[in-house]
Amino acid sequence: MPRMERGTYDQDLLALLRNARHIVALTGAGISAESGIPTFRQAQTGLWAQYNPNELATAQAFRQNPRLVWEWYSWRRQIVSQAEPNPGHIALAKLEELTLSREASFTLITQNVDGLHQRAGNRSPIELHGNILRTKCFDENTIIEFWQDAGDIPPHCPHCGGLLRPDVVWFGEELPHEALRSAWEAAETCDLLFSVGTSSLVEPAASLPYVAIQFGAQVVEINPIETLLSPSANYVLRGPSGIVLPELLLAAFGRQLDET
Ligand code: OAD
């Protein structure tokens, strides 16, 4: 049965944080909630309240109404650009730094497309679902960094004239193969995996903590509410990641946090 901790953290967990050979952090929309970015299962706000993300985030929706889908992502890109990494993102960047400084490994795997982990300082997050700040050609599937703004919505690919789209994984699309391979390998080789701010509903990301358990890792869930993963986690830290992660690092590393 997982140990429910908050505030005073289990000494075994703190020792693991300080000594694990390979730490993995798997994050979902919840870690960005305290940066003001709505999670997927929260209602869409304002203008987009009447739309269901599952109906907009698909290649079929884009083919049927490219302008609507492009504008929905423009709205989300604007929210993301105005957001700042919160203490939860910053704590994971600090944990990476502390882990690498003792010659151990750290892998950050995110389902989020907001790029906030990079902005917080994590070196090379594995972006399972892409990144909303990158754009690609719908036909060639190649990243496009510059294009002529002729006022078309969506804009057109400068190479083939096809439509441009956000570089995010839509429902029914395959995840980037190399990202998924690296994430799976990290889950198989780590000895400590954090599942932070995810409802653990969407595959294949939702399987990663179970892979880690199967290969002998300890799993810690950080989420204000119960999820499907909770009963299988070794530790369940019930609270917002922006509070829990900094608290956990302070309990494990104390003054060392100021030295790094
Ligand atoms: P969800 O919206 O499904 O789940 C967000 C989780 O974060 C929930 O379990 C919340 O309880 C939790 N949460 C909310 N506030 C939090 C906080 N301050 N700190 C910690 N946790 C908090 O988002 P995801 O699990 O990320 O896929 O969704 C997974 C995927 O479903 C997304 O990547 C997206 C969506 O379909 C694609 O776009 C392909």
CSV table of C-alpha atoms and ligand atoms in Angstrom, one decimal:
chain,number,residue,atom,x,y,z
A,1,MET,CA,0.0,0.0,0.0
A,2,PRO,CA,1.6,3.3,-0.9
A,3,ARG,CA,2.8,5.6,1.9
A,4,MET,CA,0.8,8.8,2.0
A,5,GLU,CA,3.2,11.6,2.8
A,6,ARG,CA,2.9,15.4,3.0
A,7,GLY,CA,5.1,17.8,4.8
A,8,THR,CA,7.3,15.3,6.8
A,9,TYR,CA,8.7,13.1,4.1
A,10,ASP,CA,9.7,9.4,4.5
A,11,GLN,CA,13.4,9.0,5.2
A,12,ASP,CA,13.7,6.1,2.7
A,13,LEU,CA,12.3,8.4,0.0
A,14,LEU,CA,14.7,11.2,0.8
A,15,ALA,CA,17.6,8.7,0.8
A,16,LEU,CA,16.5,7.5,-2.7
A,17,LEU,CA,16.4,11.1,-4.0
A,18,ARG,CA,20.0,11.5,-2.8
A,19,ASN,CA,21.3,8.2,-4.0
A,20,ALA,CA,19.3,6.9,-6.9
A,21,ARG,CA,21.4,5.9,-9.9
A,22,HIS,CA,18.8,7.1,-12.5
A,23,ILE,CA,15.8,9.3,-11.7
A,24,VAL,CA,13.0,9.7,-14.2
A,25,ALA,CA,10.3,12.4,-13.9
A,26,LEU,CA,7.2,11.9,-16.0
A,27,THR,CA,5.0,15.0,-16.1
A,28,GLY,CA,1.5,15.9,-17.3
A,29,ALA,CA,-0.6,19.0,-17.6
A,30,GLY,CA,-0.9,19.3,-13.8
A,31,ILE,CA,2.7,20.5,-13.4
A,32,SER,CA,1.8,23.5,-15.6
A,33,ALA,CA,-1.5,24.2,-13.9
A,34,GLU,CA,0.2,26.6,-11.4
A,35,SER,CA,1.6,28.5,-14.4
A,36,GLY,CA,-2.0,29.3,-15.4
A,37,ILE,CA,-2.2,26.7,-18.2
A,38,PRO,CA,-5.5,24.8,-18.0
A,39,THR,CA,-5.2,21.0,-17.8
A,40,PHE,CA,-6.9,18.8,-20.4
A,41,ARG,CA,-9.6,17.6,-18.2
A,42,GLN,CA,-10.5,21.1,-16.9
A,43,ALA,CA,-13.2,22.8,-19.0
A,44,GLN,CA,-11.9,24.9,-21.9
A,45,THR,CA,-12.3,28.5,-20.9
A,46,GLY,CA,-13.9,31.5,-22.6
A,47,LEU,CA,-14.1,31.6,-26.4
A,48,TRP,CA,-13.2,27.9,-26.8
A,49,ALA,CA,-15.6,26.6,-24.0
A,50,GLN,CA,-17.9,25.2,-26.7
A,51,TYR,CA,-15.2,23.0,-28.2
A,52,ASN,CA,-13.9,19.7,-27.0
A,53,PRO,CA,-10.1,19.3,-27.4
A,54,ASN,CA,-10.7,15.7,-28.6
A,55,GLU,CA,-12.6,17.2,-31.5
A,56,LEU,CA,-10.0,19.9,-32.3
A,57,ALA,CA,-6.8,18.1,-31.8
A,58,THR,CA,-7.1,15.7,-34.7
A,59,ALA,CA,-5.9,15.6,-38.3
A,60,GLN,CA,-9.5,15.1,-39.5
A,61,ALA,CA,-10.6,18.3,-37.7
A,62,PHE,CA,-7.6,20.1,-39.3
A,63,ARG,CA,-8.5,18.8,-42.8
A,64,GLN,CA,-12.2,19.8,-42.3
A,65,ASN,CA,-11.5,23.3,-40.7
A,66,PRO,CA,-7.8,24.2,-40.8
A,67,ARG,CA,-8.5,27.8,-39.9
A,68,LEU,CA,-10.4,26.8,-36.7
A,69,VAL,CA,-7.7,24.4,-35.5
A,70,TRP,CA,-4.8,26.8,-36.4
A,71,GLU,CA,-6.6,29.6,-34.4
A,72,TRP,CA,-7.2,27.3,-31.4
A,73,TYR,CA,-3.5,26.5,-31.3
A,74,SER,CA,-2.7,30.2,-31.8
A,75,TRP,CA,-4.8,30.9,-28.7
A,76,ARG,CA,-3.1,28.1,-26.7
A,77,ARG,CA,0.4,29.3,-27.9
A,78,GLN,CA,-0.4,32.8,-26.6
A,79,ILE,CA,-1.4,31.4,-23.2
A,80,VAL,CA,1.8,29.3,-23.1
A,81,SER,CA,4.0,32.3,-24.2
A,82,GLN,CA,2.6,34.4,-21.4
A,83,ALA,CA,3.1,31.6,-18.8
A,84,GLU,CA,6.2,31.3,-16.6
A,85,PRO,CA,7.7,28.1,-15.2
A,86,ASN,CA,6.4,27.6,-11.6
A,87,PRO,CA,8.3,26.3,-8.5
A,88,GLY,CA,7.4,22.7,-9.6
A,89,HIS,CA,9.2,23.1,-13.0
A,90,ILE,CA,12.1,24.8,-11.2
A,91,ALA,CA,12.4,22.1,-8.6
A,92,LEU,CA,12.7,19.4,-11.4
A,93,ALA,CA,15.4,21.5,-13.1
A,94,LYS,CA,17.2,21.7,-9.7
A,95,LEU,CA,16.8,18.0,-9.2
A,96,GLU,CA,18.3,17.3,-12.6
A,97,GLU,CA,21.3,19.5,-11.7
A,98,LEU,CA,21.8,17.8,-8.3
A,99,THR,CA,21.5,14.3,-9.8
A,100,LEU,CA,23.9,15.0,-12.7
A,101,SER,CA,26.4,16.6,-10.3
A,102,ARG,CA,26.8,13.3,-8.4
A,103,GLU,CA,27.3,11.5,-11.7
A,104,ALA,CA,23.9,9.8,-11.7
A,105,SER,CA,21.4,10.0,-14.6
A,106,PHE,CA,18.2,12.1,-14.9
A,107,THR,CA,15.5,11.8,-17.6
A,108,LEU,CA,12.6,14.2,-17.8
A,109,ILE,CA,9.7,12.8,-19.9
A,110,THR,CA,6.8,15.2,-20.5
A,111,GLN,CA,3.3,14.9,-22.1
A,112,ASN,CA,3.1,18.7,-22.1
A,113,VAL,CA,3.6,20.7,-25.2
A,114,ASP,CA,4.3,24.1,-23.5
A,115,GLY,CA,8.1,24.0,-23.4
A,116,LEU,CA,8.1,25.2,-19.7
A,117,HIS,CA,10.6,22.5,-18.6
A,118,GLN,CA,13.2,23.8,-21.1
A,119,ARG,CA,12.6,27.4,-19.8
A,120,ALA,CA,13.0,26.2,-16.2
A,121,GLY,CA,16.4,24.7,-17.1
A,122,ASN,CA,15.9,21.0,-17.8
A,123,ARG,CA,18.5,20.1,-20.5
A,124,SER,CA,16.7,17.8,-22.9
A,125,PRO,CA,13.2,16.9,-21.9
A,126,ILE,CA,11.7,14.0,-23.9
A,127,GLU,CA,8.6,15.6,-25.5
A,128,LEU,CA,6.2,12.7,-26.0
A,129,HIS,CA,3.5,14.8,-27.5
A,130,GLY,CA,5.6,17.5,-29.3
A,131,ASN,CA,5.8,21.2,-28.7
A,132,ILE,CA,3.2,23.8,-29.5
A,133,LEU,CA,5.9,26.4,-30.1
A,134,ARG,CA,7.2,24.4,-33.1
A,135,THR,CA,5.5,24.3,-36.5
A,136,LYS,CA,5.6,21.7,-39.2
A,137,CYS,CA,4.3,21.1,-42.7
A,138,PHE,CA,1.1,19.0,-42.6
A,139,ASP,CA,2.1,17.2,-45.9
A,140,GLU,CA,5.9,16.8,-45.5
A,141,ASN,CA,5.9,16.4,-41.7
A,142,THR,CA,9.1,18.6,-41.6
A,143,ILE,CA,9.7,21.3,-39.0
A,144,ILE,CA,9.3,24.8,-40.6
A,145,GLU,CA,11.1,27.6,-38.8
A,146,PHE,CA,10.4,30.5,-41.2
A,147,TRP,CA,7.6,31.2,-43.7
A,148,GLN,CA,6.3,34.1,-45.6
A,149,ASP,CA,3.4,35.7,-43.7
A,150,ALA,CA,1.0,36.3,-46.6
A,151,GLY,CA,-1.9,36.6,-44.2
A,152,ASP,CA,-3.2,33.1,-44.9
A,153,ILE,CA,-4.6,31.2,-41.9
A,154,PRO,CA,-3.1,28.6,-41.6
A,155,PRO,CA,0.1,29.8,-43.4
A,156,HIS,CA,1.6,27.7,-46.2
A,157,CYS,CA,4.8,25.6,-46.3
A,158,PRO,CA,7.5,27.6,-48.2
A,159,HIS,CA,8.7,24.3,-49.7
A,160,CYS,CA,5.6,22.5,-51.0
A,161,GLY,CA,2.8,25.1,-50.5
A,162,GLY,CA,1.0,22.7,-48.1
A,163,LEU,CA,-0.7,23.9,-44.9
A,164,LEU,CA,1.4,24.4,-41.8
A,165,ARG,CA,0.3,22.9,-38.4
A,166,PRO,CA,1.6,22.8,-34.9
A,167,ASP,CA,4.2,20.2,-34.1
A,168,VAL,CA,2.1,18.4,-31.6
A,169,VAL,CA,0.7,14.8,-31.5
A,170,TRP,CA,-3.0,14.7,-32.4
A,171,PHE,CA,-5.4,12.1,-31.3
A,172,GLY,CA,-5.0,9.0,-33.4
A,173,GLU,CA,-1.4,10.0,-34.5
A,174,GLU,CA,1.7,8.1,-33.6
A,175,LEU,CA,4.1,9.5,-31.0
A,176,PRO,CA,7.6,10.5,-32.2
A,177,HIS,CA,9.3,7.1,-32.4
A,178,GLU,CA,12.7,8.2,-30.9
A,179,ALA,CA,11.0,10.0,-28.0
A,180,LEU,CA,8.9,7.0,-27.2
A,181,ARG,CA,11.9,4.6,-27.5
A,182,SER,CA,14.0,6.8,-25.2
A,183,ALA,CA,11.2,7.2,-22.7
A,184,TRP,CA,10.6,3.4,-22.5
A,185,GLU,CA,14.3,2.7,-22.1
A,186,ALA,CA,14.5,5.3,-19.3
A,187,ALA,CA,11.5,3.7,-17.5
A,188,GLU,CA,13.2,0.3,-17.8
A,189,THR,CA,16.6,1.4,-16.4
A,190,CYS,CA,15.6,3.9,-13.7
A,191,ASP,CA,15.4,3.2,-10.0
A,192,LEU,CA,13.2,6.1,-9.1
A,193,LEU,CA,10.3,7.4,-11.2
A,194,PHE,CA,8.2,10.5,-10.3
A,195,SER,CA,4.7,10.7,-12.0
A,196,VAL,CA,3.8,14.4,-11.6
A,197,GLY,CA,0.5,16.1,-12.6
A,198,THR,CA,-0.9,13.4,-14.9
A,199,SER,CA,-4.2,11.6,-14.8
A,200,SER,CA,-2.4,8.5,-16.0
A,201,LEU,CA,-5.2,8.0,-18.5
A,202,VAL,CA,-3.5,8.4,-21.9
A,203,GLU,CA,-1.4,5.7,-23.4
A,204,PRO,CA,1.4,5.0,-24.0
A,205,ALA,CA,2.7,7.5,-21.4
A,206,ALA,CA,0.4,6.0,-18.8
A,207,SER,CA,2.3,2.7,-19.0
A,208,LEU,CA,5.7,4.1,-18.2
A,209,PRO,CA,5.3,4.0,-14.4
A,210,TYR,CA,4.2,0.4,-14.6
A,211,VAL,CA,7.3,-0.5,-16.8
A,212,ALA,CA,9.4,1.2,-14.1
A,213,ILE,CA,7.8,-0.9,-11.4
A,214,GLN,CA,8.2,-4.1,-13.5
A,215,PHE,CA,12.0,-3.3,-13.7
A,216,GLY,CA,12.3,-2.8,-9.9
A,217,ALA,CA,12.0,1.0,-9.6
A,218,GLN,CA,10.2,2.9,-6.8
A,219,VAL,CA,7.4,5.1,-8.1
A,220,VAL,CA,6.3,8.4,-6.5
A,221,GLU,CA,3.0,10.0,-7.5
A,222,ILE,CA,2.5,13.8,-7.0
A,223,ASN,CA,-1.1,14.8,-7.6
A,224,PRO,CA,-3.7,16.5,-5.5
A,225,ILE,CA,-6.2,13.8,-6.3
A,226,GLU,CA,-6.3,10.0,-6.7
A,227,THR,CA,-5.5,8.5,-10.1
A,228,LEU,CA,-5.4,5.0,-11.6
A,229,LEU,CA,-1.7,4.9,-10.8
A,230,SER,CA,-2.2,5.7,-7.1
A,231,PRO,CA,-2.7,2.2,-5.7
A,232,SER,CA,0.5,1.0,-7.5
A,233,ALA,CA,2.7,3.8,-6.4
A,234,ASN,CA,5.2,3.2,-3.6
A,235,TYR,CA,4.7,6.8,-2.4
A,236,VAL,CA,1.7,9.1,-3.0
A,237,LEU,CA,2.3,12.8,-2.2
A,238,ARG,CA,-1.1,14.4,-2.2
A,239,GLY,CA,-0.7,18.0,-3.2
A,240,PRO,CA,0.1,20.6,-5.9
A,241,SER,CA,3.5,19.9,-7.5
A,242,GLY,CA,4.4,23.6,-7.1
A,243,ILE,CA,4.4,23.1,-3.3
A,244,VAL,CA,5.3,19.4,-3.0
A,245,LEU,CA,8.4,19.3,-5.2
A,246,PRO,CA,10.2,22.3,-3.6
A,247,GLU,CA,9.3,20.9,-0.1
A,248,LEU,CA,10.6,17.4,-1.1
A,249,LEU,CA,13.9,18.9,-2.4
A,250,LEU,CA,14.4,21.0,0.7
A,251,ALA,CA,13.8,18.0,3.0
A,252,ALA,CA,16.2,15.8,1.0
A,253,PHE,CA,19.0,18.3,0.2
A,254,GLY,CA,18.6,21.2,2.7
A,255,ARG,CA,21.4,23.8,2.5
A,256,GLN,CA,22.9,21.9,-0.5
A,257,LEU,CA,20.2,23.6,-2.6
A,258,ASP,CA,21.8,27.0,-2.1
A,259,GLU,CA,25.3,25.7,-3.0
A,260,THR,CA,24.3,24.4,-6.5
B,1,OAD,P1,-5.0,15.8,-17.5
B,1,OAD,O1,-5.7,17.0,-17.6
B,1,OAD,O2,-5.6,14.5,-17.9
B,1,OAD,O3,-4.6,15.5,-15.9
B,1,OAD,C1,-4.0,16.5,-15.2
B,1,OAD,C2,-3.7,15.9,-13.8
B,1,OAD,O4,-3.0,17.0,-13.1
B,1,OAD,C3,-4.9,15.6,-13.1
B,1,OAD,O5,-4.7,14.3,-12.5
B,1,OAD,C4,-5.0,16.6,-12.0
B,1,OAD,O6,-5.5,16.1,-10.7
B,1,OAD,C5,-3.5,17.0,-11.8
B,1,OAD,N1,-3.3,18.3,-11.3
B,1,OAD,C6,-4.0,19.4,-11.4
B,1,OAD,N2,-3.4,20.5,-10.8
B,1,OAD,C7,-2.2,20.0,-10.3
B,1,OAD,C8,-1.1,20.6,-9.6
B,1,OAD,N3,-1.1,21.8,-9.2
B,1,OAD,N4,-0.1,19.8,-9.3
B,1,OAD,C9,0.0,18.4,-9.6
B,1,OAD,N5,-1.1,17.8,-10.3
B,1,OAD,C10,-2.1,18.6,-10.6
B,1,OAD,O7,-3.6,16.0,-18.2
B,1,OAD,P2,-2.5,14.9,-18.6
B,1,OAD,O8,-2.6,13.7,-17.7
B,1,OAD,O9,-1.3,15.5,-18.9
B,1,OAD,O10,-2.5,14.3,-25.0
B,1,OAD,O11,-3.2,14.4,-20.1
B,1,OAD,C11,-2.4,13.5,-20.8
B,1,OAD,C12,-2.7,13.8,-22.3
B,1,OAD,O12,-4.1,13.8,-22.5
B,1,OAD,C13,-2.2,15.1,-22.7
B,1,OAD,O13,-0.8,15.1,-23.0
B,1,OAD,C14,-3.0,15.3,-24.0
B,1,OAD,C15,-4.3,14.8,-23.5
B,1,OAD,O14,-5.0,14.1,-24.5
B,1,OAD,C16,-2.2,14.8,-26.3
B,1,OAD,O15,-2.4,16.0,-26.5
B,1,OAD,C17,-1.8,13.8,-27.3
